PDB file of C-alpha atoms in Angstrom:
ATOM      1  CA  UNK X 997      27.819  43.908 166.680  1.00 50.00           C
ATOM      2  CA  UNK X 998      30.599  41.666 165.084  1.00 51.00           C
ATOM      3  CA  UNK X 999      32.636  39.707 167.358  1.00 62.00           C
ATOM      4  CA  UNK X1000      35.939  40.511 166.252  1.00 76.00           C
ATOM      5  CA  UNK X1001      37.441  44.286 164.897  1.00 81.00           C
ATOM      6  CA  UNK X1002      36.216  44.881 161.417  1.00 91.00           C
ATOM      7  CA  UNK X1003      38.829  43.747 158.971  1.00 97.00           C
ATOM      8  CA  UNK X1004      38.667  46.810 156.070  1.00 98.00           C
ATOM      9  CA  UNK X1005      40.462  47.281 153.301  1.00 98.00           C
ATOM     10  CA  UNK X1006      40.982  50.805 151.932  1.00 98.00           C
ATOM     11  CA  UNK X1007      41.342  50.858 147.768  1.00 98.00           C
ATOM     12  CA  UNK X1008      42.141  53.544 145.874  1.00 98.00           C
ATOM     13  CA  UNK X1009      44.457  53.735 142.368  1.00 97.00           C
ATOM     14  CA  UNK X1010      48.222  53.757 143.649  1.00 98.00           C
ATOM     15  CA  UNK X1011      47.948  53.195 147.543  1.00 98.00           C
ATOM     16  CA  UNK X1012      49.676  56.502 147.742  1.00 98.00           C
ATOM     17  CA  UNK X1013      47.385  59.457 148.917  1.00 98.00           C
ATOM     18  CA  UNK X1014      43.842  58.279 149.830  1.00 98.00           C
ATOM     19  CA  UNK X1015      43.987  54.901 150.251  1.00 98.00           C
ATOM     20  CA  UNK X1016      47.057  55.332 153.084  1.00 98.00           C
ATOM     21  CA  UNK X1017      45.371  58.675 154.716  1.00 98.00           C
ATOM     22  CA  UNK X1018      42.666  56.761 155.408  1.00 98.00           C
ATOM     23  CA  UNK X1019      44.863  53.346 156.739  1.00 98.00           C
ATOM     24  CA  UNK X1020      46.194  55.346 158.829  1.00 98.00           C
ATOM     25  CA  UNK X1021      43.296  57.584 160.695  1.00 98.00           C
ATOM     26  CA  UNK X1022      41.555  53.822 160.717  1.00 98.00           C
ATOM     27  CA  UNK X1023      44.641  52.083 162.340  1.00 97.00           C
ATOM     28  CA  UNK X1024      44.844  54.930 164.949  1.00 96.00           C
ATOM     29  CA  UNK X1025      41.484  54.368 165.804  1.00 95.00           C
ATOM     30  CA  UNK X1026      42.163  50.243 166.245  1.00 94.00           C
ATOM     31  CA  UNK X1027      41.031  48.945 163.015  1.00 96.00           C
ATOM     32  CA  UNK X1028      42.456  45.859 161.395  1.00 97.00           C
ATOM     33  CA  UNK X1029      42.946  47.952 158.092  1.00 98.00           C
ATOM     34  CA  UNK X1030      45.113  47.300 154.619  1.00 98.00           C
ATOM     35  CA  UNK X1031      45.494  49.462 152.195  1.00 98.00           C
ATOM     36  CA  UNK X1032      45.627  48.973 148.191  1.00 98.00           C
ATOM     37  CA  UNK X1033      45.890  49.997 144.948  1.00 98.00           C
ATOM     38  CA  UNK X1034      44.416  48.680 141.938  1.00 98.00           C
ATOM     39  CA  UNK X1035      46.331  50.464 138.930  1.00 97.00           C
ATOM     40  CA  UNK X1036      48.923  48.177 136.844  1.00 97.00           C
ATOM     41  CA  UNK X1037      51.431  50.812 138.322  1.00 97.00           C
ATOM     42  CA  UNK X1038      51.978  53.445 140.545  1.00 97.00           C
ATOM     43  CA  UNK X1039      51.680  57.171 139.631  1.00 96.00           C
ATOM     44  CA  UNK X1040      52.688  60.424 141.202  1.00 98.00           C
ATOM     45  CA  UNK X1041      52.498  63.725 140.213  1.00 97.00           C
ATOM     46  CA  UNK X1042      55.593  64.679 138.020  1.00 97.00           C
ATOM     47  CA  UNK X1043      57.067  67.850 136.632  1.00 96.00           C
ATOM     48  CA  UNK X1044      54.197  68.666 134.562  1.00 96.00           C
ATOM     49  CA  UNK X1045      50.878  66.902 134.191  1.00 94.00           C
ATOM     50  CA  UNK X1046      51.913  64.737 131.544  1.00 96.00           C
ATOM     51  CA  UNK X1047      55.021  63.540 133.437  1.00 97.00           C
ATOM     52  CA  UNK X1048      53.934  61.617 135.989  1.00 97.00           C
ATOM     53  CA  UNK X1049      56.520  59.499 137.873  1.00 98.00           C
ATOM     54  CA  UNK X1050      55.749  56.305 137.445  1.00 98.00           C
ATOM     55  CA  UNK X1051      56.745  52.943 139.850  1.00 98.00           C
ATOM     56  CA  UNK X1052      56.582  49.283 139.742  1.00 97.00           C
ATOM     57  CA  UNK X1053      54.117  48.349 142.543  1.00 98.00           C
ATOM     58  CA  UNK X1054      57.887  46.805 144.250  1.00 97.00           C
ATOM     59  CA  UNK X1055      59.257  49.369 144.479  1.00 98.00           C
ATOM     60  CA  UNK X1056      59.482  50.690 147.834  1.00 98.00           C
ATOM     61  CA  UNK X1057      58.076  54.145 149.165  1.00 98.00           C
ATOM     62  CA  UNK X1058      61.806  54.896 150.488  1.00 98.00           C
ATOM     63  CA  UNK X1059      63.344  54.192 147.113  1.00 98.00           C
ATOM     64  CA  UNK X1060      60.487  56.545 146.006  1.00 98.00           C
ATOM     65  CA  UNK X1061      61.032  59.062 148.355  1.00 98.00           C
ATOM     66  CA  UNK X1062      64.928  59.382 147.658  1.00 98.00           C
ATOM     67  CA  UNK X1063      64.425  58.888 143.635  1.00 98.00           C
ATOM     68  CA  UNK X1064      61.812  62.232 144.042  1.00 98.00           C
ATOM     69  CA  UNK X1065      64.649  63.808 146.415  1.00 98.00           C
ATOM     70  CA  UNK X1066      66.817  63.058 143.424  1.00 98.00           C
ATOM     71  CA  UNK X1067      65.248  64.256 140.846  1.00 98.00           C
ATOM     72  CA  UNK X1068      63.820  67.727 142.627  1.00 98.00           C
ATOM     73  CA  UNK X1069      63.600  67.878 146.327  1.00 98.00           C
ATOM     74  CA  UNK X1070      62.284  71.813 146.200  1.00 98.00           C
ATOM     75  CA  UNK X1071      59.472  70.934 143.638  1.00 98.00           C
ATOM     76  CA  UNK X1072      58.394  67.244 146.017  1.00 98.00           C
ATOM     77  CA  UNK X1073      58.539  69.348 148.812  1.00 98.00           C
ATOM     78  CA  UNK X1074      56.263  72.228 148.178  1.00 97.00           C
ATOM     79  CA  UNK X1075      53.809  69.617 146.093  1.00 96.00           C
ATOM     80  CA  UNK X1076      53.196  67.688 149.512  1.00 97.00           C
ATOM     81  CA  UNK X1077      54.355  64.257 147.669  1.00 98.00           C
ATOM     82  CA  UNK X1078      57.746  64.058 150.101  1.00 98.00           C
ATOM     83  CA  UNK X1079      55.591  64.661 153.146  1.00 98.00           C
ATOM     84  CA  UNK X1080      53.443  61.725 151.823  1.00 98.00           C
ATOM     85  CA  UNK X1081      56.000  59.250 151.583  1.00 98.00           C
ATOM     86  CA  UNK X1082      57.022  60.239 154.800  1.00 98.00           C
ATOM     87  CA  UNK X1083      53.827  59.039 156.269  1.00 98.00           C
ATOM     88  CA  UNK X1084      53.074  55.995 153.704  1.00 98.00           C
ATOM     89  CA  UNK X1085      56.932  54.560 154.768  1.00 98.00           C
ATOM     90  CA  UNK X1086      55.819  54.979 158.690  1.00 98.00           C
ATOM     91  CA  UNK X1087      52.870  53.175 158.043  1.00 98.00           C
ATOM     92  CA  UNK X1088      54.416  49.950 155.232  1.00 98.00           C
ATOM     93  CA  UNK X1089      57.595  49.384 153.134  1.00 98.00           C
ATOM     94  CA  UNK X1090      55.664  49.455 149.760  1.00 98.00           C
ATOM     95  CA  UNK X1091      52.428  49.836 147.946  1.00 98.00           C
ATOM     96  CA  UNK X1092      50.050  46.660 147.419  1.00 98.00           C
ATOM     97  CA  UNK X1093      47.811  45.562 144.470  1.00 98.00           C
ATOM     98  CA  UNK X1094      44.829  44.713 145.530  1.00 98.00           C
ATOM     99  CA  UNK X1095      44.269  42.113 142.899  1.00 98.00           C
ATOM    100  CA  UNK X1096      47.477  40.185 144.638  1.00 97.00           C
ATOM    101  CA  UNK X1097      46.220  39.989 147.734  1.00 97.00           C
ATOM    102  CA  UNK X1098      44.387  36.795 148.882  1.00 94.00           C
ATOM    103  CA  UNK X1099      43.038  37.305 152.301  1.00 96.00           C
ATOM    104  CA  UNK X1100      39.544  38.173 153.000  1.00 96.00           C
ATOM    105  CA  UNK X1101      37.696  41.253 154.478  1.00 97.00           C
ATOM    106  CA  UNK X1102      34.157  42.749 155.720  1.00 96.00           C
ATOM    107  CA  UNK X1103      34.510  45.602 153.993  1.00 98.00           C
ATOM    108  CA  UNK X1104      36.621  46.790 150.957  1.00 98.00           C
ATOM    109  CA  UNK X1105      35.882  50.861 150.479  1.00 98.00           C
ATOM    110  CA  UNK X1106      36.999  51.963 147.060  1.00 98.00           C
ATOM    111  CA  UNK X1107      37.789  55.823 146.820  1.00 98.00           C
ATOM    112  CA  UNK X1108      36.645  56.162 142.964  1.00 97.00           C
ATOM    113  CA  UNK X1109      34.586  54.648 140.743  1.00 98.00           C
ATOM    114  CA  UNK X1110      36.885  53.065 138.334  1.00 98.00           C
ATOM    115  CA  UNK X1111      38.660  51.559 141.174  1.00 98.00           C
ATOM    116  CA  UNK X1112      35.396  50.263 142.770  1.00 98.00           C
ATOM    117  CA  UNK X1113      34.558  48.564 139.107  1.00 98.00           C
ATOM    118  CA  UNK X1114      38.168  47.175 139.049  1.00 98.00           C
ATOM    119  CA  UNK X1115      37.680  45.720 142.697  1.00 98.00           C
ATOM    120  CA  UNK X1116      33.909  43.934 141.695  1.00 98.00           C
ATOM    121  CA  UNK X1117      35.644  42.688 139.105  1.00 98.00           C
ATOM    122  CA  UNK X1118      38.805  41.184 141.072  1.00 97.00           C
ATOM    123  CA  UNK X1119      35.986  39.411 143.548  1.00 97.00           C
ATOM    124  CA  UNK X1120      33.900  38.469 140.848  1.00 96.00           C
ATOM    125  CA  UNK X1121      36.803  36.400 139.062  1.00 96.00           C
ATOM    126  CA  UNK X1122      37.635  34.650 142.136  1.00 95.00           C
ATOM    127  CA  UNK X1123      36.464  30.974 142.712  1.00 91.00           C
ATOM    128  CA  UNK X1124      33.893  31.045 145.686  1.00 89.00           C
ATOM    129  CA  UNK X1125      35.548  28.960 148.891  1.00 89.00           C
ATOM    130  CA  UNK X1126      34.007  30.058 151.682  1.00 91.00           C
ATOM    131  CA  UNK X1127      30.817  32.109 150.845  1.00 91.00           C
ATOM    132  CA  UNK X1128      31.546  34.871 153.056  1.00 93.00           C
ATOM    133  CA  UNK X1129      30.065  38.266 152.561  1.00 95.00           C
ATOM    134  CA  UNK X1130      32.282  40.988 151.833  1.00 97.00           C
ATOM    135  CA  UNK X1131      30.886  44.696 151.576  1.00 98.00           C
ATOM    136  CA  UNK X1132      31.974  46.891 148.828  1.00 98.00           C
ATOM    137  CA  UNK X1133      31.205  50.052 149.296  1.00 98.00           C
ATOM    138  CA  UNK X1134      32.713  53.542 146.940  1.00 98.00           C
ATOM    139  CA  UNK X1135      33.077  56.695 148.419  1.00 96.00           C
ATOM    140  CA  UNK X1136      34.015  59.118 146.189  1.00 96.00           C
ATOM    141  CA  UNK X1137      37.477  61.314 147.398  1.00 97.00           C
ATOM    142  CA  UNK X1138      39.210  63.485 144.670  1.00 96.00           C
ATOM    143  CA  UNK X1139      42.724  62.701 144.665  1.00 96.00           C
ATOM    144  CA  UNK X1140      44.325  65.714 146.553  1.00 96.00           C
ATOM    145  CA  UNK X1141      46.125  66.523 150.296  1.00 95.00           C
ATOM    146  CA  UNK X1142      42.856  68.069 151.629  1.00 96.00           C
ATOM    147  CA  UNK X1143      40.136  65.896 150.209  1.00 97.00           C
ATOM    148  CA  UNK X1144      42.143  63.184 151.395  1.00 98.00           C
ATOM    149  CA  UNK X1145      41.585  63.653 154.722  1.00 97.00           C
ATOM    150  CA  UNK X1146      38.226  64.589 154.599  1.00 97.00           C
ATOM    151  CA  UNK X1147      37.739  61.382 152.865  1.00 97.00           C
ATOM    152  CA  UNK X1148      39.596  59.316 155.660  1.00 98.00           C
ATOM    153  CA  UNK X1149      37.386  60.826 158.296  1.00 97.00           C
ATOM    154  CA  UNK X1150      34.545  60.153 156.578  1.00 97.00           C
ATOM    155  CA  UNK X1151      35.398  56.666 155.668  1.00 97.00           C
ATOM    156  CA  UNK X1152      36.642  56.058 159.697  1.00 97.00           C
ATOM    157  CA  UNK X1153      33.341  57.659 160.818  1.00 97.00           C
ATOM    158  CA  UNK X1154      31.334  55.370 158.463  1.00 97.00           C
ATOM    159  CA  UNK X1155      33.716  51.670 159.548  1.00 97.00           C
ATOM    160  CA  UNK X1156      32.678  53.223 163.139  1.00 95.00           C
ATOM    161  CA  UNK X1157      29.313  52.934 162.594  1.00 95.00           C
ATOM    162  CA  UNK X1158      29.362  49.476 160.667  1.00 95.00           C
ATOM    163  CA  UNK X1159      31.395  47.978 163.381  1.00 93.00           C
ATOM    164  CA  UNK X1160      27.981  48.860 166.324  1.00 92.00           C
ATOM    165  CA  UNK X1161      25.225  47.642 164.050  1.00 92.00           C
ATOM    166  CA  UNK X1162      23.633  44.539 165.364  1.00 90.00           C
ATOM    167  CA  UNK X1163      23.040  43.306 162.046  1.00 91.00           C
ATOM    168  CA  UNK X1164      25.404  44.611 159.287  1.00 91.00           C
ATOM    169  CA  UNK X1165      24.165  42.571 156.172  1.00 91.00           C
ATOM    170  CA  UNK X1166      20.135  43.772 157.188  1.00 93.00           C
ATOM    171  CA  UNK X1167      21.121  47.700 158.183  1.00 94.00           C
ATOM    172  CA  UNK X1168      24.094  48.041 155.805  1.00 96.00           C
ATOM    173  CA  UNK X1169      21.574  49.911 153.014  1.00 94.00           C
ATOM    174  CA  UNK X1170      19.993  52.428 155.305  1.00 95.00           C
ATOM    175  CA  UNK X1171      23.688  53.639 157.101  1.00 95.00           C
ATOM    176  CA  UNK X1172      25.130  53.946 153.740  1.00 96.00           C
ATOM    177  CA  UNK X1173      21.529  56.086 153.017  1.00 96.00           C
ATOM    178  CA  UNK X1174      22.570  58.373 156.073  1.00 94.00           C
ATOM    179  CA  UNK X1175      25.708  58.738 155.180  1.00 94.00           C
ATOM    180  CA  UNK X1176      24.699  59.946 151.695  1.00 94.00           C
ATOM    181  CA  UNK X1177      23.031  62.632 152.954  1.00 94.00           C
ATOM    182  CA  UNK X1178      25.144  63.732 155.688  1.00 92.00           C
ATOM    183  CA  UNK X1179      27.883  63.877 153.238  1.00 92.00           C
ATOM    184  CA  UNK X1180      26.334  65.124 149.881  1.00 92.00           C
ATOM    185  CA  UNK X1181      28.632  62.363 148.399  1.00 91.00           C
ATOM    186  CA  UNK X1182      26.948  59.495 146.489  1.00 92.00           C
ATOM    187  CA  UNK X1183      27.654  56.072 147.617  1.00 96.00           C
ATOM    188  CA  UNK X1184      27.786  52.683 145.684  1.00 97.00           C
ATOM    189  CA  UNK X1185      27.384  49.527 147.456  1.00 98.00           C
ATOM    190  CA  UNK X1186      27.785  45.781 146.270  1.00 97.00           C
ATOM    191  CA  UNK X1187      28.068  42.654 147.728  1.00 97.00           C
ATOM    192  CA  UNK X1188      30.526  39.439 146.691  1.00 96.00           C
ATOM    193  CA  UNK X1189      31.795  36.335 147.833  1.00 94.00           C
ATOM    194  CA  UNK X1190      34.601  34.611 148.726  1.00 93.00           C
TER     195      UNK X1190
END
């Protein structure tokens, strides 16, 4: 069992829905947990599909929250995006890229595909310094209220589990094997170095 909490990072596109459901169900439970995005911007759902809002990664979830209030509270409202922003600005001032962010992790869990291939390819551009492993691991979560927080659970069940192996880098394969079939969800899993 590692000696000290797990340090996780949580990645999904915009560090808006998934990525921050699941930072916070893993902080409640006593994780040392970030959250990120890996998207060049940040995009919520707008008046129509093809209208997304879009933010600088800067901006903060407050300025969001009262720009959306702005525009249409009624519309924010029903969609679940102000209750969102609600809990995103209780839990940080702003999102975070993931490719800004220097400091290292155990595990990063990436909630798509495309956002696990962007995240291998972040590591895999780094220069090597200290050689340590890092576990990334995807976990597929469509990008709505309710699968969400199934996803979170999941993902807090699964960083439960890691943190009582004896030997993460030897049982690491078979949990995630487990976990695939407990789930029905498939799971990708690489390895890279800092």
């Amino acid at each position: 069992m590692p000696s000290h909490p797990l340090r996780v990072a949580v990645v999904c596109s915009s560090n808006q829905n998934r990525s921050m459901e699941a930072h916070s169900i893993l902080s409640k439970r006593g994780f040392d947990v970030r959250s990120f995005g890996t998207g060049t911007h940040v995009k919520l759902p707008g008046p129509a599909p093809d209208k997304p809002n879009v933010y600088d990664f800067k901006t903060t979830y407050e300025q969001m929250y009262n720009d959306l209030v702005r525009k249409d509270k009624e519309l924010y409202t029903q969609n679940g995006i102000l209750h969102m922003l609600e809990r995103n600005k209780r839990i940080k001032v702003r999102p975070e890229r993931f490719q800004n962010c220097k400091d290292q992790f155990d595990i990063v869990i990436t909630c798509e595909e495309r956002v696990y291939d962007q995240v291998l390819e972040d590591l895999n551009s780094r220069e090597q310094e200290t050689f340590q492993p890092v576990h990334v691991i995807n976990v597929d979560i469509q990008d709505n209220h309710e699968e969400a927080t199934l996803g979170a659970f999941l993902i807090c069940e699964l960083c439960q589990c890691i943190q009582h192996t004896d030997d993460m880098e030897n049982e690491m394969d078979e949990l995630l094997q487990e976990f695939e079939e407990k789930s029905s969800r498939p799971f990708l899993h690489t390895v890279c170095f800092y």
